[in-house]
Every structure is written in C-alpha cells, then in structure tokens.
Amino acid sequence: MISPELTLRPATPDDVSVLFHLIQALAEYEKLTHAVTGSAEALEEHLFSAQPYVEAIIAEVQGKAAGFALFFHNYSTFLTQPGIYLEDLFVLPEYRRKGIGKALIKYLAQLAVERGCGRLEWSVLDWNEPAIAFYNRMGASILPDWRICRVSGDAIASIANTEVLEF
C-alpha cells in the first residue's frame, strides 16, 4: 500500500540538481556511470526551455526525493495517436518495494489517458529480472520481436553527411 507520505509531482526548475543526482544513481545501478556525459544544465534546458523535450515526475517520501520518471511524447502512425515514452523510471534502493514505482507508472498511465495517448511504452534491460517481473505484474507486454535501434555520436554525423545514392 502506498503511504500518505508519498507525493508525486511534476519536476520544477528547483528539482534539476536532485533529478540529475537520481539519474546518476540510476546509472550506477545499471553499471553505466561511464555513459552519463550530460549535465544538470543541459537537463534543465531540455526540461524547462521554451520548447521542452522531456518531462519529469518526482516521487517524494516525507519531502525527500525517492525516485523519478522521465518521459516524452512519441507518435504511433498505425494508431494515429500520440503516446508517452518512459525513458527512465528509478526508485532509490531504500524506497523500493513500497509501491513507488507502481505509483509512478499509474501517474503516467493517467496522464496518457488525459492526453489522449494510445500507448505508454518503455524499454527494460534484458538482465534486469526484478524490473521485468515488476512490469509483467503491472500488465505490461515485453515485446519479443522488437529491438531498439540507436545511432549516436559520430555515427549521427556520418549518416547526416552521407551522400544519398539514387537508384
């Protein structure tokens, strides 16, 4: 059962340093600290500029940050509806198994309904069995036939500068 001391709320500019700290804790949990190359300043720009790219929800227990969900809108051409893509969901270890992760997903599901979204999607690392079991219990489908494709860094520039051959 979720405690009445739990608060879920949209992040504000005052939350950026705490949110960035939670992102670093997530990277540590996933053994990906080397992949955190961004900054709190960039995060603030992407959350709160005139054209924000992402949104974040902060989970607090008795006023202390316990976790977060960071998400953005995507679009389904088959449904011709917007969706919400959950980029990251993380709860600090000392706050796990208290319903916070479930509350964050419920919050996003409610937001998806309010915004007329056809999907709420996210990815999970294949080794993260506790998360996979949690998502299955929540009713999520783990799609076996889909793989994430990613182009980053120099590869983006390489593709952008590649001459397109006509046929």
PDB file of C-alpha atoms in Angstrom:
ATOM      1  CA  MET A   1       0.000   0.000   0.000  1.00  0.00           C
ATOM      2  CA  ILE A   2       1.219   3.463  -0.864  1.00  0.00           C
ATOM      3  CA  SER A   3       1.939   5.679   2.100  1.00  0.00           C
ATOM      4  CA  PRO A   4       0.163   9.006   2.528  1.00  0.00           C
ATOM      5  CA  GLU A   5       3.680  10.441   2.883  1.00  0.00           C
ATOM      6  CA  LEU A   6       4.283   9.793  -0.860  1.00  0.00           C
ATOM      7  CA  THR A   7       3.969  12.771  -3.177  1.00  0.00           C
ATOM      8  CA  LEU A   8       4.187  12.574  -6.964  1.00  0.00           C
ATOM      9  CA  ARG A   9       4.547  15.859  -8.798  1.00  0.00           C
ATOM     10  CA  PRO A  10       5.923  17.362 -11.984  1.00  0.00           C
ATOM     11  CA  ALA A  11       9.534  18.455 -11.654  1.00  0.00           C
ATOM     12  CA  THR A  12      10.258  22.162 -11.347  1.00  0.00           C
ATOM     13  CA  PRO A  13      13.478  24.052 -12.146  1.00  0.00           C
ATOM     14  CA  ASP A  14      14.361  23.808  -8.440  1.00  0.00           C
ATOM     15  CA  ASP A  15      14.454  19.995  -8.805  1.00  0.00           C
ATOM     16  CA  VAL A  16      17.117  19.820 -11.520  1.00  0.00           C
ATOM     17  CA  SER A  17      20.099  19.066  -9.261  1.00  0.00           C
ATOM     18  CA  VAL A  18      18.141  16.408  -7.343  1.00  0.00           C
ATOM     19  CA  LEU A  19      16.877  14.897 -10.583  1.00  0.00           C
ATOM     20  CA  PHE A  20      20.388  14.799 -12.027  1.00  0.00           C
ATOM     21  CA  HIS A  21      21.607  13.100  -8.844  1.00  0.00           C
ATOM     22  CA  LEU A  22      18.846  10.468  -9.270  1.00  0.00           C
ATOM     23  CA  ILE A  23      19.915   9.967 -12.889  1.00  0.00           C
ATOM     24  CA  GLN A  24      23.469   9.337 -11.681  1.00  0.00           C
ATOM     25  CA  ALA A  25      22.141   6.839  -9.111  1.00  0.00           C
ATOM     26  CA  LEU A  26      20.229   5.063 -11.900  1.00  0.00           C
ATOM     27  CA  ALA A  27      23.409   4.885 -13.988  1.00  0.00           C
ATOM     28  CA  GLU A  28      25.269   3.410 -11.021  1.00  0.00           C
ATOM     29  CA  TYR A  29      22.537   0.782 -10.535  1.00  0.00           C
ATOM     30  CA  GLU A  30      22.710  -0.141 -14.226  1.00  0.00           C
ATOM     31  CA  LYS A  31      26.525  -0.150 -14.152  1.00  0.00           C
ATOM     32  CA  LEU A  32      26.518   2.627 -16.761  1.00  0.00           C
ATOM     33  CA  THR A  33      28.137   5.541 -14.909  1.00  0.00           C
ATOM     34  CA  HIS A  34      30.541   5.941 -17.828  1.00  0.00           C
ATOM     35  CA  ALA A  35      27.552   6.711 -20.077  1.00  0.00           C
ATOM     36  CA  VAL A  36      26.492   9.796 -18.094  1.00  0.00           C
ATOM     37  CA  THR A  37      28.129  12.509 -20.168  1.00  0.00           C
ATOM     38  CA  GLY A  38      25.398  15.145 -19.841  1.00  0.00           C
ATOM     39  CA  SER A  39      24.987  17.846 -17.247  1.00  0.00           C
ATOM     40  CA  ALA A  40      22.381  19.291 -14.933  1.00  0.00           C
ATOM     41  CA  GLU A  41      22.469  22.455 -17.050  1.00  0.00           C
ATOM     42  CA  ALA A  42      21.558  20.567 -20.221  1.00  0.00           C
ATOM     43  CA  LEU A  43      18.845  18.689 -18.343  1.00  0.00           C
ATOM     44  CA  GLU A  44      17.360  21.972 -17.141  1.00  0.00           C
ATOM     45  CA  GLU A  45      17.362  23.340 -20.687  1.00  0.00           C
ATOM     46  CA  HIS A  46      15.639  20.224 -22.032  1.00  0.00           C
ATOM     47  CA  LEU A  47      13.026  20.210 -19.282  1.00  0.00           C
ATOM     48  CA  PHE A  48      12.195  23.891 -18.967  1.00  0.00           C
ATOM     49  CA  SER A  49      13.120  25.816 -22.125  1.00  0.00           C
ATOM     50  CA  ALA A  50      10.559  27.438 -24.406  1.00  0.00           C
ATOM     51  CA  GLN A  51      10.477  24.126 -26.328  1.00  0.00           C
ATOM     52  CA  PRO A  52      10.986  21.355 -23.756  1.00  0.00           C
ATOM     53  CA  TYR A  53      11.994  17.916 -24.996  1.00  0.00           C
ATOM     54  CA  VAL A  54      11.183  15.924 -21.860  1.00  0.00           C
ATOM     55  CA  GLU A  55       9.083  15.993 -18.722  1.00  0.00           C
ATOM     56  CA  ALA A  56       9.816  14.514 -15.318  1.00  0.00           C
ATOM     57  CA  ILE A  57       7.835  13.377 -12.324  1.00  0.00           C
ATOM     58  CA  ILE A  58       9.468  13.427  -8.892  1.00  0.00           C
ATOM     59  CA  ALA A  59       8.463  10.932  -6.208  1.00  0.00           C
ATOM     60  CA  GLU A  60       8.998  12.220  -2.675  1.00  0.00           C
ATOM     61  CA  VAL A  61       8.587  10.482   0.650  1.00  0.00           C
ATOM     62  CA  GLN A  62       8.233  12.884   3.551  1.00  0.00           C
ATOM     63  CA  GLY A  63       9.679  15.625   1.358  1.00  0.00           C
ATOM     64  CA  LYS A  64      12.785  13.642   0.315  1.00  0.00           C
ATOM     65  CA  ALA A  65      13.342  12.606  -3.300  1.00  0.00           C
ATOM     66  CA  ALA A  66      12.821   8.847  -3.590  1.00  0.00           C
ATOM     67  CA  GLY A  67      12.619   8.384  -7.346  1.00  0.00           C
ATOM     68  CA  PHE A  68      11.623   9.801 -10.690  1.00  0.00           C
ATOM     69  CA  ALA A  69      10.110   9.119 -14.087  1.00  0.00           C
ATOM     70  CA  LEU A  70      11.430  10.957 -17.148  1.00  0.00           C
ATOM     71  CA  PHE A  71       9.294  10.792 -20.305  1.00  0.00           C
ATOM     72  CA  PHE A  72       8.422  12.406 -23.606  1.00  0.00           C
ATOM     73  CA  HIS A  73       5.774  12.137 -26.287  1.00  0.00           C
ATOM     74  CA  ASN A  74       6.136   9.894 -29.287  1.00  0.00           C
ATOM     75  CA  TYR A  75       3.664   9.047 -32.027  1.00  0.00           C
ATOM     76  CA  SER A  76       2.093   5.864 -33.386  1.00  0.00           C
ATOM     77  CA  THR A  77       1.464   6.073 -37.109  1.00  0.00           C
ATOM     78  CA  PHE A  78      -0.675   2.915 -37.000  1.00  0.00           C
ATOM     79  CA  LEU A  79      -2.883   4.258 -34.215  1.00  0.00           C
ATOM     80  CA  THR A  80      -2.558   7.846 -35.455  1.00  0.00           C
ATOM     81  CA  GLN A  81      -2.289   8.842 -31.819  1.00  0.00           C
ATOM     82  CA  PRO A  82       0.373  10.327 -29.609  1.00  0.00           C
ATOM     83  CA  GLY A  83       1.980   8.161 -26.973  1.00  0.00           C
ATOM     84  CA  ILE A  84       4.165   8.565 -23.945  1.00  0.00           C
ATOM     85  CA  TYR A  85       7.611   7.009 -23.926  1.00  0.00           C
ATOM     86  CA  LEU A  86       9.019   6.449 -20.454  1.00  0.00           C
ATOM     87  CA  GLU A  87      12.743   6.977 -20.887  1.00  0.00           C
ATOM     88  CA  ASP A  88      13.665   6.182 -17.294  1.00  0.00           C
ATOM     89  CA  LEU A  89      11.947   5.147 -14.088  1.00  0.00           C
ATOM     90  CA  PHE A  90      14.065   4.815 -10.976  1.00  0.00           C
ATOM     91  CA  VAL A  91      13.442   4.423  -7.264  1.00  0.00           C
ATOM     92  CA  LEU A  92      16.306   4.641  -4.789  1.00  0.00           C
ATOM     93  CA  PRO A  93      17.047   1.237  -3.187  1.00  0.00           C
ATOM     94  CA  GLU A  94      15.927   2.260   0.297  1.00  0.00           C
ATOM     95  CA  TYR A  95      12.474   3.166  -1.061  1.00  0.00           C
ATOM     96  CA  ARG A  96      11.857   0.087  -3.218  1.00  0.00           C
ATOM     97  CA  ARG A  97       9.021  -2.376  -2.658  1.00  0.00           C
ATOM     98  CA  LYS A  98       6.806   0.344  -1.209  1.00  0.00           C
ATOM     99  CA  GLY A  99       4.639   0.932  -4.300  1.00  0.00           C
ATOM    100  CA  ILE A 100       6.502   3.994  -5.580  1.00  0.00           C
ATOM    101  CA  GLY A 101       7.351   2.504  -8.985  1.00  0.00           C
ATOM    102  CA  LYS A 102       3.764   1.362  -9.422  1.00  0.00           C
ATOM    103  CA  ALA A 103       2.521   4.810  -8.400  1.00  0.00           C
ATOM    104  CA  LEU A 104       4.802   6.466 -10.974  1.00  0.00           C
ATOM    105  CA  ILE A 105       3.539   4.191 -13.755  1.00  0.00           C
ATOM    106  CA  LYS A 106      -0.066   4.779 -12.661  1.00  0.00           C
ATOM    107  CA  TYR A 107       0.572   8.540 -12.754  1.00  0.00           C
ATOM    108  CA  LEU A 108       1.918   8.247 -16.310  1.00  0.00           C
ATOM    109  CA  ALA A 109      -0.984   5.999 -17.370  1.00  0.00           C
ATOM    110  CA  GLN A 110      -3.431   8.593 -16.061  1.00  0.00           C
ATOM    111  CA  LEU A 111      -1.514  11.304 -17.899  1.00  0.00           C
ATOM    112  CA  ALA A 112      -1.644   9.207 -21.090  1.00  0.00           C
ATOM    113  CA  VAL A 113      -5.422   8.874 -20.747  1.00  0.00           C
ATOM    114  CA  GLU A 114      -5.825  12.617 -20.069  1.00  0.00           C
ATOM    115  CA  ARG A 115      -3.701  13.482 -23.109  1.00  0.00           C
ATOM    116  CA  GLY A 116      -5.479  11.034 -25.433  1.00  0.00           C
ATOM    117  CA  CYS A 117      -2.451   8.806 -25.894  1.00  0.00           C
ATOM    118  CA  GLY A 118      -2.766   5.372 -27.456  1.00  0.00           C
ATOM    119  CA  ARG A 119       0.342   3.911 -25.836  1.00  0.00           C
ATOM    120  CA  LEU A 120       2.602   4.069 -22.825  1.00  0.00           C
ATOM    121  CA  GLU A 121       5.898   2.418 -23.705  1.00  0.00           C
ATOM    122  CA  TRP A 122       9.372   1.890 -22.294  1.00  0.00           C
ATOM    123  CA  SER A 123      12.368  -0.408 -22.569  1.00  0.00           C
ATOM    124  CA  VAL A 124      13.956  -2.628 -19.971  1.00  0.00           C
ATOM    125  CA  LEU A 125      17.445  -4.107 -19.892  1.00  0.00           C
ATOM    126  CA  ASP A 126      17.323  -7.848 -20.525  1.00  0.00           C
ATOM    127  CA  TRP A 127      19.383  -8.628 -17.397  1.00  0.00           C
ATOM    128  CA  ASN A 128      17.093  -6.642 -15.080  1.00  0.00           C
ATOM    129  CA  GLU A 129      14.903  -9.536 -13.952  1.00  0.00           C
ATOM    130  CA  PRO A 130      13.370  -7.669 -10.973  1.00  0.00           C
ATOM    131  CA  ALA A 131      12.196  -4.869 -13.288  1.00  0.00           C
ATOM    132  CA  ILE A 132      10.912  -7.336 -15.915  1.00  0.00           C
ATOM    133  CA  ALA A 133       8.925  -9.206 -13.257  1.00  0.00           C
ATOM    134  CA  PHE A 134       7.574  -5.901 -11.891  1.00  0.00           C
ATOM    135  CA  TYR A 135       6.481  -4.740 -15.355  1.00  0.00           C
ATOM    136  CA  ASN A 136       4.829  -8.089 -16.076  1.00  0.00           C
ATOM    137  CA  ARG A 137       2.911  -7.854 -12.792  1.00  0.00           C
ATOM    138  CA  MET A 138       1.770  -4.365 -13.835  1.00  0.00           C
ATOM    139  CA  GLY A 139       0.300  -5.861 -17.021  1.00  0.00           C
ATOM    140  CA  ALA A 140       2.987  -4.707 -19.468  1.00  0.00           C
ATOM    141  CA  SER A 141       3.817  -6.794 -22.516  1.00  0.00           C
ATOM    142  CA  ILE A 142       7.511  -7.400 -23.127  1.00  0.00           C
ATOM    143  CA  LEU A 143       7.710  -7.366 -26.935  1.00  0.00           C
ATOM    144  CA  PRO A 144       9.956 -10.242 -28.068  1.00  0.00           C
ATOM    145  CA  ASP A 145      10.103  -9.326 -31.746  1.00  0.00           C
ATOM    146  CA  TRP A 146      11.240  -5.716 -31.395  1.00  0.00           C
ATOM    147  CA  ARG A 147      14.782  -4.477 -30.949  1.00  0.00           C
ATOM    148  CA  ILE A 148      15.929  -0.958 -30.213  1.00  0.00           C
ATOM    149  CA  CYS A 149      17.966   0.684 -32.954  1.00  0.00           C
ATOM    150  CA  ARG A 150      20.254   3.518 -31.954  1.00  0.00           C
ATOM    151  CA  VAL A 151      22.564   5.886 -33.763  1.00  0.00           C
ATOM    152  CA  SER A 152      24.605   8.245 -31.592  1.00  0.00           C
ATOM    153  CA  GLY A 153      27.668  10.450 -31.533  1.00  0.00           C
ATOM    154  CA  ASP A 154      29.839  10.375 -34.630  1.00  0.00           C
ATOM    155  CA  ALA A 155      27.524   7.875 -36.318  1.00  0.00           C
ATOM    156  CA  ILE A 156      24.750  10.504 -36.453  1.00  0.00           C
ATOM    157  CA  ALA A 157      27.092  12.970 -38.171  1.00  0.00           C
ATOM    158  CA  SER A 158      28.292  10.264 -40.524  1.00  0.00           C
ATOM    159  CA  ILE A 159      24.754   9.437 -41.622  1.00  0.00           C
ATOM    160  CA  ALA A 160      23.845  13.118 -41.868  1.00  0.00           C
ATOM    161  CA  ASN A 161      26.811  13.717 -44.186  1.00  0.00           C
ATOM    162  CA  THR A 162      26.374  10.579 -46.294  1.00  0.00           C
ATOM    163  CA  GLU A 163      25.549  11.138 -49.937  1.00  0.00           C
ATOM    164  CA  VAL A 164      22.253   9.571 -50.856  1.00  0.00           C
ATOM    165  CA  LEU A 165      22.592   7.446 -53.942  1.00  0.00           C
ATOM    166  CA  GLU A 166      19.737   7.491 -56.390  1.00  0.00           C
ATOM    167  CA  PHE A 167      18.565   4.334 -57.970  1.00  0.00           C
TER     168      PHE A 167
END
